[in-house]
Each structure stands twice: as structure tokens, then as C-alpha cells.
Coordinates of C-alpha atoms in Angstrom, one line a residue:
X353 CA -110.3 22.8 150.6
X354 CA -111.7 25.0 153.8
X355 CA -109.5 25.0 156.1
X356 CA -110.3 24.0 159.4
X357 CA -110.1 26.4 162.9
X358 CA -107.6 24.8 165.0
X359 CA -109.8 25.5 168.3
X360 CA -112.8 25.7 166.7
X361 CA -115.2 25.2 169.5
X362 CA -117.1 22.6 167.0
X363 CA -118.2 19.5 168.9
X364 CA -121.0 17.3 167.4
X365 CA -121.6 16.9 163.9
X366 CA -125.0 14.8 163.0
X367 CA -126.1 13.7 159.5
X368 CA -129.5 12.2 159.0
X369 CA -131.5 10.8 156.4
X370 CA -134.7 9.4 156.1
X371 CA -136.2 7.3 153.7
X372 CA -139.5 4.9 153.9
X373 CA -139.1 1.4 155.8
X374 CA -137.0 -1.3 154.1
X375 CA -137.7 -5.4 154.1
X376 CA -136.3 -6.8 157.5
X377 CA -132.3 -7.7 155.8
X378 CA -131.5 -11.2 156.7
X379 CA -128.6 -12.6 159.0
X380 CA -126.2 -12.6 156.1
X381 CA -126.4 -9.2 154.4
X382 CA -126.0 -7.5 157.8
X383 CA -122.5 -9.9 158.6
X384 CA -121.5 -8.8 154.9
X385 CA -122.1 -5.1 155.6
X386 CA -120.2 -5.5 159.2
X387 CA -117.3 -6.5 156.8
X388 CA -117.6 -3.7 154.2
X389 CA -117.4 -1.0 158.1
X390 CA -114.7 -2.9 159.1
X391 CA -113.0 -1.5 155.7
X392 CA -114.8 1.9 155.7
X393 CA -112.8 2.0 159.5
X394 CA -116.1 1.4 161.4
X395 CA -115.3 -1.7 163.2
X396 CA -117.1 -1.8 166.1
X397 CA -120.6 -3.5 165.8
X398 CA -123.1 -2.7 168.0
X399 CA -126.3 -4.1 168.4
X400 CA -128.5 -2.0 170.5
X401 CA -132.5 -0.9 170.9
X402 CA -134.3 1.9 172.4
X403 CA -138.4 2.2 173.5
X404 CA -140.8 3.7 172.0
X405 CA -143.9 5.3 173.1
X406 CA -147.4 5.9 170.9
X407 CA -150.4 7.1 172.5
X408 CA -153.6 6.6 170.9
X409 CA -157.1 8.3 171.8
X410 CA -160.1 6.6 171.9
X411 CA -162.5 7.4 169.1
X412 CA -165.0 10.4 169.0
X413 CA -168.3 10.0 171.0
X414 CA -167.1 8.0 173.7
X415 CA -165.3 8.8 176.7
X416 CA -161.8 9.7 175.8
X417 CA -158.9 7.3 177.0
X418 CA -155.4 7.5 176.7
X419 CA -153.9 4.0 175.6
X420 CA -149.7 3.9 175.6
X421 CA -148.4 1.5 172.9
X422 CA -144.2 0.4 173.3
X423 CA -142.5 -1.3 170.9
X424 CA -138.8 -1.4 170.4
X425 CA -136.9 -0.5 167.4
X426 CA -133.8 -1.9 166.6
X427 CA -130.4 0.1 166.0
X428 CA -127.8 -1.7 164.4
X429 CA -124.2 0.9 165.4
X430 CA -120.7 0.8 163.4
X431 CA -118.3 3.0 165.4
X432 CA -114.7 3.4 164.5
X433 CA -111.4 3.1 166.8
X434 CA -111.0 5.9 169.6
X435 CA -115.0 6.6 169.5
X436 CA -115.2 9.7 167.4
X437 CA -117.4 8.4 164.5
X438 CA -120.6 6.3 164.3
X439 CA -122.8 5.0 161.7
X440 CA -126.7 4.2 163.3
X441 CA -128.9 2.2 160.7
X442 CA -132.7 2.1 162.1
X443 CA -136.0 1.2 161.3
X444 CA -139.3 2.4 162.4
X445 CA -142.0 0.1 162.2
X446 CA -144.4 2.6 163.8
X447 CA -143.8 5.3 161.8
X448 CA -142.6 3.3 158.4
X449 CA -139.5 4.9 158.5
X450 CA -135.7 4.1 157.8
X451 CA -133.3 6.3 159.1
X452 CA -129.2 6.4 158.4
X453 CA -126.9 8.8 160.2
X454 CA -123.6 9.6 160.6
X455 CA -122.0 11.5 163.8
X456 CA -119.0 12.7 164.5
X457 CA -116.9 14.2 167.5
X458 CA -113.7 15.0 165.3
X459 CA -115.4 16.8 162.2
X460 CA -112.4 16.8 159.9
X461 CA -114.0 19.5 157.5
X462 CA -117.2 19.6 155.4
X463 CA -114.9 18.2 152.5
X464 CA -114.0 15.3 154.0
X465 CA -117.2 14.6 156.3
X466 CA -119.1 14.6 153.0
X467 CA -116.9 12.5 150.9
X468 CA -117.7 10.0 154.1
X469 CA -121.0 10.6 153.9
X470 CA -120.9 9.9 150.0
X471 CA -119.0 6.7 151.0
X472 CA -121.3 5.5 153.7
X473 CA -124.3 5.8 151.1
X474 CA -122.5 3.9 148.4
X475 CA -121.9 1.1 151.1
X476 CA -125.7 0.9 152.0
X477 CA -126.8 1.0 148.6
X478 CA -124.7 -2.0 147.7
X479 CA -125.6 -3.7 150.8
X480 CA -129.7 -2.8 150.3
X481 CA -130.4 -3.2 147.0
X482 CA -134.0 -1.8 147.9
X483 CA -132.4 1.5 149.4
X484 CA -132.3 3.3 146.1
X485 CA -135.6 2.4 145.3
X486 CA -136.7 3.3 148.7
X487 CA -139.2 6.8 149.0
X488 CA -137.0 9.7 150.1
X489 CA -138.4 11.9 152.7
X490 CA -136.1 14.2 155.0
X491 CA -132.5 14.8 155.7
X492 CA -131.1 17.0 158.0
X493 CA -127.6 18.6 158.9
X494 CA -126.9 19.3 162.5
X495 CA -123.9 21.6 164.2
X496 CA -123.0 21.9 167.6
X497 CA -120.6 24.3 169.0
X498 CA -119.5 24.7 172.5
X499 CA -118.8 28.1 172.9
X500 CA -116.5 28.3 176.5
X501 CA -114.8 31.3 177.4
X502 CA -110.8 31.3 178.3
X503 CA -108.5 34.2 179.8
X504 CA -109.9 37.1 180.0
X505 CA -112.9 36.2 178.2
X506 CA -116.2 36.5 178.8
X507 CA -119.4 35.1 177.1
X508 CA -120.2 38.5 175.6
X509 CA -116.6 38.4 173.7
X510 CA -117.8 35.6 172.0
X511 CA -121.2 35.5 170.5
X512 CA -123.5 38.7 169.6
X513 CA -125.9 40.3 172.1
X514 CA -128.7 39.1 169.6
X515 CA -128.4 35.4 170.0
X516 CA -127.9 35.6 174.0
X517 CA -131.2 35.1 176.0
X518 CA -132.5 37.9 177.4
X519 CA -131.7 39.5 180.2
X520 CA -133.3 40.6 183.3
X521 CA -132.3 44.0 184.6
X522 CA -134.3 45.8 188.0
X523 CA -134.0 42.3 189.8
X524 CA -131.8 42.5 193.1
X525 CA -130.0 39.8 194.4
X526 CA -131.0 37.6 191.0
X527 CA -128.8 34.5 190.7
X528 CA -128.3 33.3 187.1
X529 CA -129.0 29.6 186.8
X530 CA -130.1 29.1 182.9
X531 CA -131.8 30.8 179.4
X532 CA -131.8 30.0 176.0
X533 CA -133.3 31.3 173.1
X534 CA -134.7 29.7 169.9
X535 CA -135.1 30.4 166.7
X536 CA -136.9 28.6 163.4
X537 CA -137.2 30.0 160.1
X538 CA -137.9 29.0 156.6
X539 CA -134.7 29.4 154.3
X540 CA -136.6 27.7 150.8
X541 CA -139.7 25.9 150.4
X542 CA -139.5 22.4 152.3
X543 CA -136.3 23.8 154.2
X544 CA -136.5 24.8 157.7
X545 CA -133.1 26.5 160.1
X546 CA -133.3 25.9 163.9
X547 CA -131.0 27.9 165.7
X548 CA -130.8 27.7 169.6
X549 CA -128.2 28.9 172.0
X550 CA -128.5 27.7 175.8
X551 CA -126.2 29.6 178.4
X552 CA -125.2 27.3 180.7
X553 CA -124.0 27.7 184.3
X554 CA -120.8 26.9 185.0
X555 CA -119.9 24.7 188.3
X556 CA -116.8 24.6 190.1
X557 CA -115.9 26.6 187.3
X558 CA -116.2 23.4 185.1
X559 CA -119.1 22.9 182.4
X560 CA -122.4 20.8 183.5
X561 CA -123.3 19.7 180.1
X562 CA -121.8 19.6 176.9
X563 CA -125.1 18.4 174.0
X564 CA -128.7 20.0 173.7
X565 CA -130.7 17.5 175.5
X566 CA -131.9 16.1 172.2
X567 CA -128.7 14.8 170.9
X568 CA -127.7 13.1 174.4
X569 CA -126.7 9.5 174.1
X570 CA -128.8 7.6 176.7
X571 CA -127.3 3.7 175.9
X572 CA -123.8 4.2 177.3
X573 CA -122.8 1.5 175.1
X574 CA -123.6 4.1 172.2
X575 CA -121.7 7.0 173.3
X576 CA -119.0 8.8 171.4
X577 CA -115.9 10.6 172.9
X578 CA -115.3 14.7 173.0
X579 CA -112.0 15.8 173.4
X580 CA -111.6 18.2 175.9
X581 CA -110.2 21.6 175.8
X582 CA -108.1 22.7 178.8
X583 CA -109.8 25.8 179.7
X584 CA -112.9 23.9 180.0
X585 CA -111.4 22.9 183.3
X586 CA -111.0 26.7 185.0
X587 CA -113.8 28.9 182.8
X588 CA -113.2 32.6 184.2
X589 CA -117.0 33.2 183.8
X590 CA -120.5 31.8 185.4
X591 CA -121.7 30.6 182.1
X592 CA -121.0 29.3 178.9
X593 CA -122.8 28.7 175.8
X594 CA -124.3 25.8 173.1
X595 CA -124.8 26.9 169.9
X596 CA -127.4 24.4 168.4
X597 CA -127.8 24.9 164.7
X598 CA -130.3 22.2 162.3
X599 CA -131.1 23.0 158.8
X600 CA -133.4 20.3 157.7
X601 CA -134.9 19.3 154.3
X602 CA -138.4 17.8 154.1
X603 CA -139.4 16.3 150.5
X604 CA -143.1 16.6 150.1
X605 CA -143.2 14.8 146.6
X606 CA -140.6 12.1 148.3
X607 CA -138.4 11.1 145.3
X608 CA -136.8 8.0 144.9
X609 CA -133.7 7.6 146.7
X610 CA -131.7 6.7 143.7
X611 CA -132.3 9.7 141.5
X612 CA -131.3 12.1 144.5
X613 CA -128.4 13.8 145.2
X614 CA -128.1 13.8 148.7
X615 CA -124.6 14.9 148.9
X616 CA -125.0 17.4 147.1
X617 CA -128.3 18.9 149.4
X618 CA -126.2 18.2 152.3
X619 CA -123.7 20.8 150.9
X620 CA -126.2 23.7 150.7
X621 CA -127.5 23.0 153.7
X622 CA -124.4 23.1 155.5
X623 CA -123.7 26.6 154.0
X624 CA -126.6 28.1 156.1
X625 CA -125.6 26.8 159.1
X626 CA -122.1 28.1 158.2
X627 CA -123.7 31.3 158.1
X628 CA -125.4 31.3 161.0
X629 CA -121.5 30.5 162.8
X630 CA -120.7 33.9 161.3
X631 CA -123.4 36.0 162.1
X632 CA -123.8 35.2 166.0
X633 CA -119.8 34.9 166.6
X634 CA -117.7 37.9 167.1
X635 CA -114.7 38.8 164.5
X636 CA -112.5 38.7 167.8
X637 CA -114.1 34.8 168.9
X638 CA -113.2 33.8 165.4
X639 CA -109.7 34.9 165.4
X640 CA -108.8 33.0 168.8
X641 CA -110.2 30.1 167.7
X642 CA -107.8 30.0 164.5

């Protein structure tokens, strides 16, 4: 088993996976799969929605309009005691798409987060007989790191030059308030790797933000916990960094759910994003955080 860095500056761990719309479950298979979380140590049901937007152009040949179409799609939330770990089951109706995922705030290792994940599937597939013979069509692995200087430390101990934003020499009196940088490549065929790295300004000495903006929990009800560090409270530096890593699988022929291992994809896509940890971290960074 890897072992885990006992400061590893690991925050937010998201599992996704995507399959094609399901039959709406009735009233009594969603109570039974409450009671199989409630074993799985996800007791916490939450029934929550979130707005969505489509905008759809008038056809060709006549004046062009703009018409916004909301609807609402359901998320049905398991979340376990102290707010670390969610399960989010949703449903698409616009899109025709089913989507479970997994996040945690207290990634205990990718042998353990998997054989959860593993767990979780088994518990769905019981529950939704018609999940197996559903369409796979994506699933993606997502790290984030929060990368905050200590000590003597600065943000240039920590991560390599090459995956800092740029910077902006022959400017007087410039005041740094923000720069990322972003990266996307193709690692196999139907595999794509998003890397981006935001430095952040400190304030007060204290961080200003902690997720990329598109992993931000906007239903408070939803949220999950991070436990805090204490030199987040007095960083010796003006800025910090986010190290936002996403290697995501899309299946083009879209197999049947059943006769994929998912686990098993998960693994090798966690091993680039691994990778990417150890190629824009210092030797020095990596040995403090042990």
C-alpha cells in the first residue's frame, strides 16, 4: 500500500462517472439505497437541486434570437459523519445524462479511495438494476492540492518555475494580485490531462480561496469540511498556489456499463496525475510534506 504524506497539501479529491439517463427510480428504491449509505457510513441524506441554463438559436434565415430554457435537475447527496465524504447521484434530462461521484476532503490513499469507489458502484448497481446496462460515456479523476508556504518558505521552494504563471519584469511599482496558467494535453486516444495552477494572493497573510472556481460548492447545505493547516493562518509570502489536476476518459464507442472496469481506468488515470504531483513539485516540497 502507498503510503500517504502526512502534510500532504492534498485537499479535494473528485470521482465522476457518467453514464446515459436512467428511468426516474421510484420512492421505494431510493429509501432502500438511503439504508444500504447508512451502512456504507454515508448517513446523511440530502435532497437538493441546482438550475440549469440552455440557450437555443433561432433557426437559419430568420432573424437570430437568443431563447434561455431553465429546468432543474435533481441531486440526491449521501454525506458521511464530520463532512469529509459525499456521494452525489444526478440526472440530466437535458443532456440524457446520469452522473455518480464521489468527493472527498480526507483522501485516505488511492487504495482505499478506490476500494470505496468499487464499493459505492456495487451499491448502485444493486440498487439500479438498469445501471449496468446503462451506455458508458466519461469518467474523470480530479486532484487538488493547496500548495501554502510555511517558515521560511516561499512559493518558488515549492513548485517548479515551469508551472508558475509568468512573470512580468520592466514594470515599476507592479502590485501582484493574480495569474494562472493552464495546460491540456492528450495522454492516449479518448484521454485528455488538465493541469492548472492559480497563484493566489494572500490577505492578512491568510488564504482567499481554497477550490478552482469549478469545484466550489454553491448549496451550503452541500458543502464538505477541509481541515485546516496551521500555517495557513500566518503565510510568510504574498501568494500561494492551487494545483488543479483532471485526467479525464471519454468513451466514444460508449460500452455498456457492466462489462467495464471502471476501477480499474480510474487507477491509470490516477497514475498521470500522480505524475504530474512529481514533476511540478520540488524534491525539497516533497520532503517537508512527509
Amino acid at each position: 500500500m502507498t503510503p500517504v504524506m502526512k502534510n500532504a497539501p492534498l485537499v479535494h479529491v473528485v470521482a465522476e462517472i457518467s453514464f446515459s439517463r436512467l428511468p426516474e427510480p421510484k420512492a421505494e428504491v431510493i429509501e432502500g439505497l438511503h439504508e444500504d449509505m447508512m451502512d456504507a457510513e454515508f448517513p446523511e441524506r440530502i435532497d437538493a437541486s441546482r438550475q440549469t441554463v440552455e440557450v437555443m438559436l433561432s433557426s437559419p434565415g430568420s432573424a437570430q434570437q437568443a431563447e434561455q430554457k431553465a429546468s432543474e435537475i435533481r441531486r440526491l447527496i449521501f454525506r458521511n459523519p464530520g463532512k469529509t465524504r459525499l456521494v452525489e447521484f444526478t440526472q440530466n434530462h437535458l443532456d440524457g445524462i446520469g452522473r455518480l461521484i464521489l468527493k472527498v476532503t480526507d483522501y485516505p490513499g488511492k487504495d482505499s479511495f478506490f476500494t470505496q469507489l468499487e464499493g459505492l458502484l456495487t451499491i448502485f448497481k444493486a440498487r439500479f438494476p438498469q445501471l449496468g446496462k446503462s451506455a458508458l460515456k466519461s469518467m474523470s479523476l480530479n486532484y487538488v492540492d493547496l500548495i501554502v508556504p510555511a517558515g521560511e518558505q516561499s512559493l518558488g521552494d515549492l513548485v517548479t518555475p515551469e508551472i508558475r504563471p509568468p512573470q512580468l519584469p520592466g514594470l515599476e511599482n507592479q502590485s501582484f494580485l493574480f495569474g494562472s496558467s493552464f495546460r491540456l494535453a492528450e495522454t492516449a486516444p479518448d484521454q485528455r490531462l488538465r493541469v492548472a495552477f492559480e497563484e493566489v494572493r494572500t490577505n492578512n497573510s491568510s488564504l482567499t480561496k481554497v477550490l478552482p472556481d469549478h469545484l466550489v460548492e454553491h448549496d451550503k447545505r452541500c458543502g464538505l469540511t477541509i481541515e485546516a493547516k496551521n500555517h495557513w493562518w500566518k503565510i510568510p509570502t504574498e501568494s500561494y498556489g492551487i494545483l488543479d489536476t483532471q485526467h479525464i476518459c471519454q468513451l466514444q464507442q460508449s460500452p455498456q456499463l457492466q462489462d467495464y472496469d471502471i476501477v480499474e481506468q480510474m487507477r491509470e488515470l490516477q497514475k498521470a496525475c500522480s505524475s504530474v504531483f512529481q514533476q511540478v513539485t520540488t524534491e525539497s516540497a516533497r520532503a517537508s510534506w512527509k
